[in-house]
């Protein structure tokens, strides 16, 4: 595994489509975010994401900021990913397995021009912790 690809998985006892539907709804991102950085969905976002859709978030990581994302991968019920200005991709994969769905979340900065700065700033390690927490929140949201 590359230092610029952080990936974690969790089996959640829920239907793949139900999990996908949460991730495909940008209004639910603050609810599922385990990093604590996603504060609110911006006005004007689509109600449901699709390939090429753009959506904005109010963020906070040391300071408040706004970010726009573009959906760059979309396979209904199976995979969704978005990228923002810096080029790294947040990807979710949903694989039906015995007992539920294997959900894999990835932070992919392999094609980012300033990836060495991301690594030196501790983003891979920080993002791994956020991914683990996000998967736990998705589990709570669907199995509570």
Short mmCIF file of C-alpha atoms in Angstrom, two decimals:
data_model
loop_
_atom_site.label_atom_id
_atom_site.label_comp_id
_atom_site.label_asym_id
_atom_site.label_seq_id
_atom_site.Cartn_x
_atom_site.Cartn_y
_atom_site.Cartn_z
CA UNK A 1 0.00 0.00 0.00
CA UNK A 2 1.27 3.46 -0.90
CA UNK A 3 1.82 6.13 1.76
CA UNK A 4 -0.54 8.20 -0.36
CA UNK A 5 -3.40 5.67 -0.36
CA UNK A 6 -5.07 5.15 2.99
CA UNK A 7 -7.73 2.45 3.04
CA UNK A 8 -9.82 0.87 5.80
CA UNK A 9 -12.75 -1.54 5.67
CA UNK A 10 -15.51 -2.60 8.02
CA UNK A 11 -18.32 -5.12 7.66
CA UNK A 12 -21.60 -3.44 8.56
CA UNK A 13 -24.77 -5.48 9.02
CA UNK A 14 -26.78 -3.34 6.61
CA UNK A 15 -27.76 -3.43 2.96
CA UNK A 16 -25.19 -2.02 0.52
CA UNK A 17 -27.76 0.27 -1.09
CA UNK A 18 -28.84 1.71 2.29
CA UNK A 19 -25.20 2.53 3.08
CA UNK A 20 -24.58 3.92 -0.39
CA UNK A 21 -27.67 6.14 -0.07
CA UNK A 22 -26.22 7.79 3.05
CA UNK A 23 -22.90 8.53 1.35
CA UNK A 24 -24.63 9.73 -1.84
CA UNK A 25 -26.56 12.35 0.17
CA UNK A 26 -24.24 15.33 0.80
CA UNK A 27 -26.56 16.64 3.54
CA UNK A 28 -25.63 13.54 5.58
CA UNK A 29 -21.86 13.97 5.31
CA UNK A 30 -21.53 15.95 8.56
CA UNK A 31 -23.53 13.23 10.31
CA UNK A 32 -21.26 10.41 9.08
CA UNK A 33 -17.92 12.24 9.24
CA UNK A 34 -15.58 10.75 11.82
CA UNK A 35 -12.81 13.32 11.40
CA UNK A 36 -14.76 16.21 12.88
CA UNK A 37 -13.79 18.42 9.95
CA UNK A 38 -17.04 18.32 7.93
CA UNK A 39 -19.26 20.95 9.53
CA UNK A 40 -22.22 21.47 7.18
CA UNK A 41 -23.41 20.95 3.63
CA UNK A 42 -23.44 24.15 1.54
CA UNK A 43 -26.58 25.68 0.07
CA UNK A 44 -27.37 24.60 -3.48
CA UNK A 45 -25.98 21.07 -3.25
CA UNK A 46 -27.77 18.34 -5.17
CA UNK A 47 -30.01 16.17 -2.99
CA UNK A 48 -28.23 13.07 -4.31
CA UNK A 49 -24.80 12.76 -5.84
CA UNK A 50 -24.17 11.41 -9.33
CA UNK A 51 -21.22 11.28 -11.71
CA UNK A 52 -19.98 14.83 -12.36
CA UNK A 53 -22.10 16.37 -9.58
CA UNK A 54 -20.52 19.22 -7.67
CA UNK A 55 -21.18 19.85 -4.00
CA UNK A 56 -19.76 22.10 -1.33
CA UNK A 57 -19.05 21.67 2.36
CA UNK A 58 -18.26 23.98 5.24
CA UNK A 59 -15.14 22.56 6.86
CA UNK A 60 -12.97 23.15 9.90
CA UNK A 61 -9.42 21.92 10.32
CA UNK A 62 -7.56 24.38 12.49
CA UNK A 63 -9.58 27.12 10.78
CA UNK A 64 -12.93 27.25 9.01
CA UNK A 65 -13.00 27.02 5.23
CA UNK A 66 -15.28 26.03 2.37
CA UNK A 67 -14.56 23.34 -0.17
CA UNK A 68 -16.08 22.25 -3.49
CA UNK A 69 -15.99 18.62 -4.58
CA UNK A 70 -16.73 16.88 -7.88
CA UNK A 71 -17.96 13.28 -8.09
CA UNK A 72 -15.41 11.47 -10.29
CA UNK A 73 -16.48 7.82 -9.83
CA UNK A 74 -20.03 6.53 -9.55
CA UNK A 75 -21.41 3.00 -9.75
CA UNK A 76 -24.86 2.95 -8.12
CA UNK A 77 -24.85 0.95 -4.90
CA UNK A 78 -21.20 -0.13 -5.36
CA UNK A 79 -18.76 2.81 -5.55
CA UNK A 80 -18.68 6.58 -5.22
CA UNK A 81 -15.73 8.96 -5.12
CA UNK A 82 -15.16 12.70 -5.18
CA UNK A 83 -12.19 15.00 -5.65
CA UNK A 84 -11.57 18.59 -4.68
CA UNK A 85 -9.15 21.27 -5.89
CA UNK A 86 -6.01 19.65 -4.47
CA UNK A 87 -6.71 16.48 -6.44
CA UNK A 88 -6.98 13.85 -3.75
CA UNK A 89 -9.95 11.53 -3.89
CA UNK A 90 -12.27 10.25 -1.17
CA UNK A 91 -13.65 6.88 -2.32
CA UNK A 92 -16.25 4.51 -0.85
CA UNK A 93 -16.76 0.92 -2.02
CA UNK A 94 -19.71 -1.26 -0.98
CA UNK A 95 -19.42 -5.03 -1.33
CA UNK A 96 -22.22 -7.35 -0.22
CA UNK A 97 -20.84 -10.11 2.04
CA UNK A 98 -22.30 -12.64 4.45
CA UNK A 99 -23.76 -10.70 7.34
CA UNK A 100 -24.04 -7.36 5.55
CA UNK A 101 -21.77 -5.11 3.51
CA UNK A 102 -18.03 -4.64 3.48
CA UNK A 103 -17.57 -0.88 3.30
CA UNK A 104 -14.14 0.39 2.27
CA UNK A 105 -13.25 4.05 2.51
CA UNK A 106 -10.10 5.37 0.83
CA UNK A 107 -8.17 8.61 0.82
CA UNK A 108 -6.20 8.55 -2.43
CA UNK A 109 -3.51 11.19 -2.91
CA UNK A 110 -1.31 9.18 -5.30
CA UNK A 111 -1.86 11.66 -8.14
CA UNK A 112 -1.67 14.86 -6.09
CA UNK A 113 1.14 17.23 -7.13
CA UNK A 114 2.00 18.27 -3.52
CA UNK A 115 1.55 14.86 -1.90
CA UNK A 116 4.90 15.04 -0.08
CA UNK A 117 3.56 18.07 1.83
CA UNK A 118 0.45 16.10 2.76
CA UNK A 119 2.63 13.28 4.10
CA UNK A 120 4.92 15.62 6.03
CA UNK A 121 1.85 17.31 7.53
CA UNK A 122 0.61 13.97 8.88
CA UNK A 123 -2.49 13.68 6.69
CA UNK A 124 -2.19 9.93 5.98
CA UNK A 125 -2.14 9.05 9.69
CA UNK A 126 -4.82 11.63 10.58
CA UNK A 127 -7.02 10.50 7.72
CA UNK A 128 -6.71 6.83 8.72
CA UNK A 129 -8.09 7.69 12.18
CA UNK A 130 -10.90 9.71 10.58
CA UNK A 131 -11.75 6.87 8.19
CA UNK A 132 -11.98 4.33 11.02
CA UNK A 133 -14.28 6.71 12.93
CA UNK A 134 -16.40 7.40 9.83
CA UNK A 135 -16.93 3.69 9.23
CA UNK A 136 -18.01 3.32 12.87
CA UNK A 137 -20.49 6.19 12.43
CA UNK A 138 -21.90 4.62 9.26
CA UNK A 139 -22.35 1.42 11.26
CA UNK A 140 -24.18 3.32 14.02
CA UNK A 141 -26.38 5.20 11.54
CA UNK A 142 -27.61 2.01 9.86
CA UNK A 143 -27.73 -0.46 12.74
CA UNK A 144 -28.94 1.69 15.66
#
